[in-house]
PDB file of C-alpha atoms and ligand atoms in Angstrom:
ATOM      1  CA  MET A 615       0.003   0.024  -0.029  1.00 70.00           C
ATOM      2  CA  LYS A 616       1.320   3.405  -0.942  1.00 85.00           C
ATOM      3  CA  LEU A 617       1.495   5.752   1.954  1.00 87.00           C
ATOM      4  CA  GLN A 618      -0.102   9.180   1.253  1.00 95.00           C
ATOM      5  CA  ARG A 619       1.051  11.350   4.005  1.00 97.00           C
ATOM      6  CA  ALA A 620      -0.160  14.576   5.551  1.00 98.00           C
ATOM      7  CA  LEU A 621       0.961  16.833   8.390  1.00 98.00           C
ATOM      8  CA  LEU A 622      -1.559  17.671  11.205  1.00 98.00           C
ATOM      9  CA  ILE A 623      -0.591  20.601  13.447  1.00 98.00           C
ATOM     10  CA  VAL A 624      -2.958  20.750  16.460  1.00 98.00           C
ATOM     11  CA  ASP A 625      -4.051  24.080  18.013  1.00 98.00           C
ATOM     12  CA  LEU A 626      -0.857  26.223  17.981  1.00 98.00           C
ATOM     13  CA  GLN A 627      -2.879  29.226  19.064  1.00 98.00           C
ATOM     14  CA  ASN A 628      -1.900  32.185  21.304  1.00 98.00           C
ATOM     15  CA  ASP A 629      -4.040  31.029  24.290  1.00 98.00           C
ATOM     16  CA  PHE A 630      -2.228  27.753  24.352  1.00 98.00           C
ATOM     17  CA  CYS A 631       1.167  29.483  24.386  1.00 97.00           C
ATOM     18  CA  ARG A 632       3.152  31.669  26.793  1.00 96.00           C
ATOM     19  CA  GLY A 633       0.911  34.418  28.129  1.00 96.00           C
ATOM     20  CA  GLY A 634      -2.215  32.822  26.934  1.00 97.00           C
ATOM     21  CA  SER A 635      -5.282  32.025  29.102  1.00 97.00           C
ATOM     22  CA  LEU A 636      -4.772  28.193  28.959  1.00 97.00           C
ATOM     23  CA  ALA A 637      -0.997  28.220  28.363  1.00 97.00           C
ATOM     24  CA  VAL A 638       0.538  24.836  27.847  1.00 97.00           C
ATOM     25  CA  PRO A 639       4.067  24.805  29.483  1.00 97.00           C
ATOM     26  CA  GLU A 640       6.543  25.276  26.672  1.00 97.00           C
ATOM     27  CA  GLY A 641       3.776  25.175  24.035  1.00 97.00           C
ATOM     28  CA  GLU A 642       5.457  27.887  21.934  1.00 97.00           C
ATOM     29  CA  LYS A 643       8.826  25.963  22.065  1.00 97.00           C
ATOM     30  CA  THR A 644       7.365  23.516  19.466  1.00 98.00           C
ATOM     31  CA  VAL A 645       7.127  26.346  16.803  1.00 98.00           C
ATOM     32  CA  PRO A 646      10.790  26.361  15.464  1.00 98.00           C
ATOM     33  CA  LEU A 647      10.568  22.612  14.884  1.00 98.00           C
ATOM     34  CA  LEU A 648       6.994  22.796  13.501  1.00 98.00           C
ATOM     35  CA  ASN A 649       8.278  25.279  10.940  1.00 98.00           C
ATOM     36  CA  LYS A 650      10.860  22.801   9.875  1.00 98.00           C
ATOM     37  CA  TYR A 651       8.356  20.041   9.527  1.00 98.00           C
ATOM     38  CA  ILE A 652       6.155  22.397   7.601  1.00 98.00           C
ATOM     39  CA  ARG A 653       9.036  23.010   5.088  1.00 98.00           C
ATOM     40  CA  ILE A 654       9.592  19.337   4.636  1.00 97.00           C
ATOM     41  CA  PHE A 655       5.937  18.593   3.821  1.00 98.00           C
ATOM     42  CA  SER A 656       5.620  21.673   1.661  1.00 97.00           C
ATOM     43  CA  LYS A 657       8.690  20.758  -0.252  1.00 96.00           C
ATOM     44  CA  HIS A 658       7.263  17.443  -1.017  1.00 95.00           C
ATOM     45  CA  GLY A 659       3.845  18.789  -1.948  1.00 96.00           C
ATOM     46  CA  LEU A 660       2.096  17.061   0.819  1.00 97.00           C
ATOM     47  CA  PRO A 661      -0.987  18.474   2.482  1.00 98.00           C
ATOM     48  CA  ILE A 662      -0.762  20.486   5.710  1.00 98.00           C
ATOM     49  CA  PHE A 663      -3.711  20.680   8.165  1.00 98.00           C
ATOM     50  CA  ALA A 664      -3.746  23.128  11.085  1.00 98.00           C
ATOM     51  CA  SER A 665      -6.516  22.762  13.694  1.00 98.00           C
ATOM     52  CA  ARG A 666      -7.728  25.488  15.854  1.00 98.00           C
ATOM     53  CA  ASP A 667      -9.931  25.496  18.973  1.00 98.00           C
ATOM     54  CA  TRP A 668     -12.641  27.954  17.887  1.00 98.00           C
ATOM     55  CA  HIS A 669     -15.077  28.509  20.708  1.00 98.00           C
ATOM     56  CA  PRO A 670     -18.127  30.817  20.996  1.00 98.00           C
ATOM     57  CA  GLN A 671     -18.158  33.146  24.118  1.00 97.00           C
ATOM     58  CA  LYS A 672     -20.770  30.919  25.720  1.00 97.00           C
ATOM     59  CA  THR A 673     -19.992  27.220  25.611  1.00 97.00           C
ATOM     60  CA  VAL A 674     -20.381  24.214  27.943  1.00 97.00           C
ATOM     61  CA  HIS A 675     -16.676  23.725  27.508  1.00 97.00           C
ATOM     62  CA  PHE A 676     -15.905  26.698  29.683  1.00 98.00           C
ATOM     63  CA  LYS A 677     -16.050  26.593  33.486  1.00 97.00           C
ATOM     64  CA  ARG A 678     -18.619  29.239  33.856  1.00 96.00           C
ATOM     65  CA  PHE A 679     -21.038  27.240  31.881  1.00 96.00           C
ATOM     66  CA  GLY A 680     -20.336  23.912  33.502  1.00 95.00           C
ATOM     67  CA  GLY A 681     -17.190  22.704  31.741  1.00 95.00           C
ATOM     68  CA  ALA A 682     -13.591  22.260  32.815  1.00 94.00           C
ATOM     69  CA  TRP A 683     -11.715  25.146  31.197  1.00 95.00           C
ATOM     70  CA  PRO A 684     -11.098  28.836  31.677  1.00 97.00           C
ATOM     71  CA  VAL A 685     -12.125  31.015  28.670  1.00 98.00           C
ATOM     72  CA  HIS A 686      -9.862  30.350  25.748  1.00 98.00           C
ATOM     73  CA  CYS A 687      -9.681  30.588  21.950  1.00 98.00           C
ATOM     74  CA  VAL A 688     -12.829  32.533  21.605  1.00 98.00           C
ATOM     75  CA  GLN A 689     -13.697  32.897  17.815  1.00 98.00           C
ATOM     76  CA  GLY A 690     -12.086  36.087  16.319  1.00 97.00           C
ATOM     77  CA  THR A 691      -9.949  36.970  19.395  1.00 98.00           C
ATOM     78  CA  PHE A 692      -6.244  37.390  19.639  1.00 98.00           C
ATOM     79  CA  GLY A 693      -6.080  34.278  21.836  1.00 98.00           C
ATOM     80  CA  ALA A 694      -7.726  32.126  19.087  1.00 98.00           C
ATOM     81  CA  ARG A 695      -5.145  33.346  16.351  1.00 98.00           C
ATOM     82  CA  PHE A 696      -2.295  30.966  15.375  1.00 98.00           C
ATOM     83  CA  TYR A 697       0.900  31.722  17.178  1.00 97.00           C
ATOM     84  CA  LYS A 698       2.803  34.434  15.426  1.00 91.00           C
ATOM     85  CA  GLY A 699       5.916  32.514  14.567  1.00 94.00           C
ATOM     86  CA  LEU A 700       4.109  29.584  13.090  1.00 98.00           C
ATOM     87  CA  ARG A 701       4.762  29.841   9.328  1.00 98.00           C
ATOM     88  CA  LEU A 702       1.696  28.239   7.821  1.00 98.00           C
ATOM     89  CA  PRO A 703       1.795  28.078   4.021  1.00 97.00           C
ATOM     90  CA  GLU A 704      -1.139  29.670   2.033  1.00 96.00           C
ATOM     91  CA  ALA A 705      -2.465  26.193   1.112  1.00 96.00           C
ATOM     92  CA  THR A 706      -2.803  25.049   4.715  1.00 98.00           C
ATOM     93  CA  ILE A 707      -6.250  23.538   5.400  1.00 98.00           C
ATOM     94  CA  ILE A 708      -7.613  25.146   8.572  1.00 98.00           C
ATOM     95  CA  LEU A 709      -9.842  23.031  10.675  1.00 98.00           C
ATOM     96  CA  SER A 710     -11.999  24.740  13.366  1.00 98.00           C
ATOM     97  CA  LYS A 711     -13.439  22.755  16.332  1.00 97.00           C
ATOM     98  CA  GLY A 712     -15.476  23.304  19.461  1.00 96.00           C
ATOM     99  CA  ALA A 713     -17.432  26.044  17.463  1.00 95.00           C
ATOM    100  CA  SER A 714     -20.916  25.141  18.749  1.00 95.00           C
ATOM    101  CA  PRO A 715     -22.031  26.066  22.233  1.00 96.00           C
ATOM    102  CA  ASP A 716     -22.973  22.585  23.264  1.00 95.00           C
ATOM    103  CA  GLU A 717     -19.674  20.995  22.144  1.00 92.00           C
ATOM    104  CA  ASP A 718     -17.145  19.664  24.681  1.00 92.00           C
ATOM    105  CA  ASN A 719     -14.718  17.461  22.934  1.00 87.00           C
ATOM    106  CA  TYR A 720     -11.190  17.539  21.750  1.00 95.00           C
ATOM    107  CA  SER A 721     -10.785  15.586  18.543  1.00 97.00           C
ATOM    108  CA  VAL A 722      -9.984  17.215  15.207  1.00 98.00           C
ATOM    109  CA  PHE A 723     -12.249  14.664  13.670  1.00 98.00           C
ATOM    110  CA  GLN A 724     -15.043  16.947  15.027  1.00 97.00           C
ATOM    111  CA  ALA A 725     -13.614  19.909  13.218  1.00 97.00           C
ATOM    112  CA  LYS A 726     -14.565  21.384   9.857  1.00 97.00           C
ATOM    113  CA  ASP A 727     -12.807  23.403   7.212  1.00 98.00           C
ATOM    114  CA  SER A 728     -13.974  26.646   5.945  1.00 95.00           C
ATOM    115  CA  SER A 729     -16.518  25.168   3.685  1.00 96.00           C
ATOM    116  CA  GLY A 730     -17.827  22.852   6.205  1.00 97.00           C
ATOM    117  CA  LEU A 731     -16.247  19.633   5.308  1.00 98.00           C
ATOM    118  CA  ASP A 732     -15.150  17.468   8.116  1.00 97.00           C
ATOM    119  CA  PHE A 733     -11.542  16.198   8.490  1.00 98.00           C
ATOM    120  CA  ILE A 734     -12.415  12.574   7.575  1.00 98.00           C
ATOM    121  CA  SER A 735     -13.909  13.654   4.207  1.00 97.00           C
ATOM    122  CA  LEU A 736     -10.839  15.912   3.505  1.00 98.00           C
ATOM    123  CA  LEU A 737      -8.576  13.018   4.162  1.00 98.00           C
ATOM    124  CA  LYS A 738     -10.577  10.515   2.064  1.00 96.00           C
ATOM    125  CA  ASN A 739     -10.806  12.985  -0.785  1.00 95.00           C
ATOM    126  CA  SER A 740      -7.005  13.289  -0.903  1.00 95.00           C
ATOM    127  CA  HIS A 741      -6.526   9.515  -0.338  1.00 96.00           C
ATOM    128  CA  ILE A 742      -4.390  10.271   2.785  1.00 98.00           C
ATOM    129  CA  ASN A 743      -3.680   7.135   4.926  1.00 97.00           C
ATOM    130  CA  GLU A 744      -0.874   8.331   7.131  1.00 98.00           C
ATOM    131  CA  LEU A 745      -0.941  11.307   9.456  1.00 98.00           C
ATOM    132  CA  TYR A 746       2.073  12.996  11.058  1.00 98.00           C
ATOM    133  CA  VAL A 747       0.700  14.646  14.187  1.00 98.00           C
ATOM    134  CA  ALA A 748       2.156  17.403  16.351  1.00 98.00           C
ATOM    135  CA  GLY A 749       0.995  20.309  18.550  1.00 98.00           C
ATOM    136  CA  LEU A 750      -0.994  20.987  21.693  1.00 98.00           C
ATOM    137  CA  ALA A 751      -2.041  19.680  23.948  1.00 97.00           C
ATOM    138  CA  THR A 752      -0.566  16.110  24.172  1.00 98.00           C
ATOM    139  CA  GLU A 753      -3.179  14.579  26.558  1.00 97.00           C
ATOM    140  CA  TYR A 754      -6.283  16.422  24.994  1.00 97.00           C
ATOM    141  CA  CYS A 755      -6.550  17.352  21.460  1.00 98.00           C
ATOM    142  CA  VAL A 756      -3.491  15.558  20.282  1.00 98.00           C
ATOM    143  CA  LYS A 757      -4.439  12.307  22.063  1.00 98.00           C
ATOM    144  CA  TYR A 758      -8.091  12.303  21.083  1.00 98.00           C
ATOM    145  CA  SER A 759      -7.360  13.164  17.505  1.00 98.00           C
ATOM    146  CA  VAL A 760      -4.736  10.387  17.283  1.00 98.00           C
ATOM    147  CA  LEU A 761      -7.124   7.846  18.870  1.00 98.00           C
ATOM    148  CA  ASP A 762      -9.781   8.811  16.396  1.00 98.00           C
ATOM    149  CA  ALA A 763      -7.370   8.550  13.487  1.00 98.00           C
ATOM    150  CA  LEU A 764      -6.385   5.044  14.507  1.00 98.00           C
ATOM    151  CA  LYS A 765      -9.990   4.093  15.028  1.00 98.00           C
ATOM    152  CA  TYR A 766     -10.811   5.167  11.405  1.00 97.00           C
ATOM    153  CA  GLY A 767      -7.865   3.055  10.148  1.00 97.00           C
ATOM    154  CA  PHE A 768      -5.129   5.804   9.536  1.00 98.00           C
ATOM    155  CA  ARG A 769      -1.597   5.202  10.319  1.00 98.00           C
ATOM    156  CA  VAL A 770      -0.251   7.679  12.847  1.00 98.00           C
ATOM    157  CA  ARG A 771       3.234   8.991  13.417  1.00 98.00           C
ATOM    158  CA  LEU A 772       3.452  11.047  16.494  1.00 98.00           C
ATOM    159  CA  LEU A 773       6.079  13.762  16.333  1.00 98.00           C
ATOM    160  CA  GLU A 774       7.373  13.486  19.802  1.00 97.00           C
ATOM    161  CA  ASP A 775       9.646  16.500  19.830  1.00 98.00           C
ATOM    162  CA  ALA A 776       6.811  18.819  18.654  1.00 98.00           C
ATOM    163  CA  ILE A 777       4.068  18.146  21.125  1.00 98.00           C
ATOM    164  CA  ARG A 778       3.500  19.475  24.690  1.00 98.00           C
ATOM    165  CA  GLY A 779       0.942  18.737  27.463  1.00 97.00           C
ATOM    166  CA  VAL A 780      -0.867  20.692  30.082  1.00 95.00           C
ATOM    167  CA  ASN A 781       0.156  18.159  32.715  1.00 95.00           C
ATOM    168  CA  ILE A 782      -2.494  18.925  35.428  1.00 93.00           C
ATOM    169  CA  LYS A 783      -0.940  15.708  36.856  1.00 95.00           C
ATOM    170  CA  PRO A 784       2.687  15.652  36.057  1.00 95.00           C
ATOM    171  CA  THR A 785       2.417  12.277  34.398  1.00 97.00           C
ATOM    172  CA  ASP A 786      -0.538  13.064  32.117  1.00 97.00           C
ATOM    173  CA  SER A 787       1.600  13.613  28.936  1.00 97.00           C
ATOM    174  CA  ARG A 788       3.571  10.468  29.463  1.00 97.00           C
ATOM    175  CA  GLN A 789       0.439   8.496  30.100  1.00 98.00           C
ATOM    176  CA  ALA A 790      -1.167   9.921  27.014  1.00 98.00           C
ATOM    177  CA  ILE A 791       1.827   9.029  24.846  1.00 98.00           C
ATOM    178  CA  HIS A 792       1.631   5.545  26.221  1.00 98.00           C
ATOM    179  CA  THR A 793      -2.114   5.247  25.369  1.00 98.00           C
ATOM    180  CA  MET A 794      -1.536   6.380  21.823  1.00 98.00           C
ATOM    181  CA  ILE A 795       1.309   3.950  21.258  1.00 98.00           C
ATOM    182  CA  ALA A 796      -0.773   1.203  22.749  1.00 98.00           C
ATOM    183  CA  HIS A 797      -3.455   1.927  20.292  1.00 98.00           C
ATOM    184  CA  GLY A 798      -1.130   1.710  17.412  1.00 98.00           C
ATOM    185  CA  ALA A 799       0.575   5.097  16.896  1.00 98.00           C
ATOM    186  CA  THR A 800       4.322   5.205  16.433  1.00 98.00           C
ATOM    187  CA  LYS A 801       6.710   7.808  17.593  1.00 98.00           C
ATOM    188  CA  THR A 802       9.210   9.637  15.340  1.00 98.00           C
ATOM    189  CA  ASP A 803      11.285  12.824  15.520  1.00 98.00           C
ATOM    190  CA  PHE A 804      12.714  15.551  13.284  1.00 98.00           C
ATOM    191  CA  LYS A 805      15.912  13.694  12.714  1.00 98.00           C
ATOM    192  CA  LYS A 806      14.169  10.616  11.572  1.00 97.00           C
ATOM    193  CA  VAL A 807      11.707  12.445   9.458  1.00 97.00           C
ATOM    194  CA  ALA A 808      14.381  14.476   7.768  1.00 96.00           C
ATOM    195  CA  THR A 809      16.175  11.330   6.840  1.00 96.00           C
ATOM    196  CA  GLN A 810      13.097   9.405   5.754  1.00 94.00           C
ATOM    197  CA  PHE A 811      11.990  12.278   3.469  1.00 93.00           C
ATOM    198  CA  SER A 812      15.346  12.956   1.962  1.00 90.00           C
ATOM    199  CA  ARG A 813      15.139   9.366   0.580  1.00 84.00           C
ATOM    200  CA  ILE A 814      11.770   9.924  -1.076  1.00 79.00           C
ATOM    201  CA  ARG A 815      12.060  11.060  -4.692  1.00 64.00           C
ATOM    202  CA  ARG A 816       9.864  14.105  -5.433  1.00 55.00           C
TER     203      ARG A 816
HETATM  204  C1  VGL B1811      -7.665  21.708  24.328  1.00 89.35           C
HETATM  205  C2  VGL B1811      -8.214  22.034  26.558  1.00 89.35           C
HETATM  206  C3  VGL B1811      -9.209  22.741  26.208  1.00 89.35           C
HETATM  207  C4  VGL B1811      -6.771  21.095  23.315  1.00 89.35           C
HETATM  208  C5  VGL B1811      -8.813  22.475  24.016  1.00 89.35           C
HETATM  209  O1  VGL B1811      -6.927  21.548  22.136  1.00 89.35           O
HETATM  210  O2  VGL B1811      -5.989  20.190  23.641  1.00 89.35           O
HETATM  211  N1  VGL B1811      -7.331  21.489  25.610  1.00 89.35           N
HETATM  212  N2  VGL B1811      -9.522  22.932  24.955  1.00 89.35           N
HETATM  213 ZN1   ZN B1812     -10.984  24.310  24.070  1.00 89.35          ZN
END
C-alpha cells in the first residue's frame, strides 16, 4: 500500500502558548521545529492541516457554563489566532473545532474546514492514509485526534519532539503518549523524518 502522508498541526494558538489564558508549558517551544516540519511537507507537495480551537463566548466547554476550562480561543479574538511565529503556508487547510455552544470534545475529527467539510472527508478526498501529528495539548486534542485517526484506520506517526502537554497531573503527557502507542501510533522525531523524506524522490 502506498502511503499518502499529511501533516496535522494541532491548536498552535496564542491562548495555548506563553501568556495565553490556557498556556501549555513550553507550548510555543514547538514552533521552530514545526516550521521545519512544515518546510519538509511543503517541499514534497504534501497536504498540511492546522486545527484550531474555535469557541463561542458561551460554551459548555468553559468553567462558567459547566465545563472544565477557563475561557480560551474565543472565535475572532487574539487568543484564538495561530501563534505568530508559526509559518503556515497559504495552502494550509484550517480546521475549526469546538465552535458550537454545546460541544465539549477535543478531537480534530469533530472539526470542519472553511466550507464545512469534516476532517475525515478531507482525508478521504485526498487519499491520505498516514498522518504525522504534532501540537498541543498532548493529553487532550493531540491524544483524542490520534485515537480517532487510529480508530478510522489511519496510520499515525506522533512527532514526539513537537508536542507538549498541560500536565495537570505531572504524568498526564507520558500516560497519553503511552495510550496512543498502545493503540497503534508510532513515535518519530525531526531527525528521523528528515532522513526518511530525504530518501523519497519528489
Ligand atoms: C484543548 C483544553 C481545552 C486542546 C482544547 O486543544 O488540547 N485542551 N480545549
Ligand atoms: Zn477548548
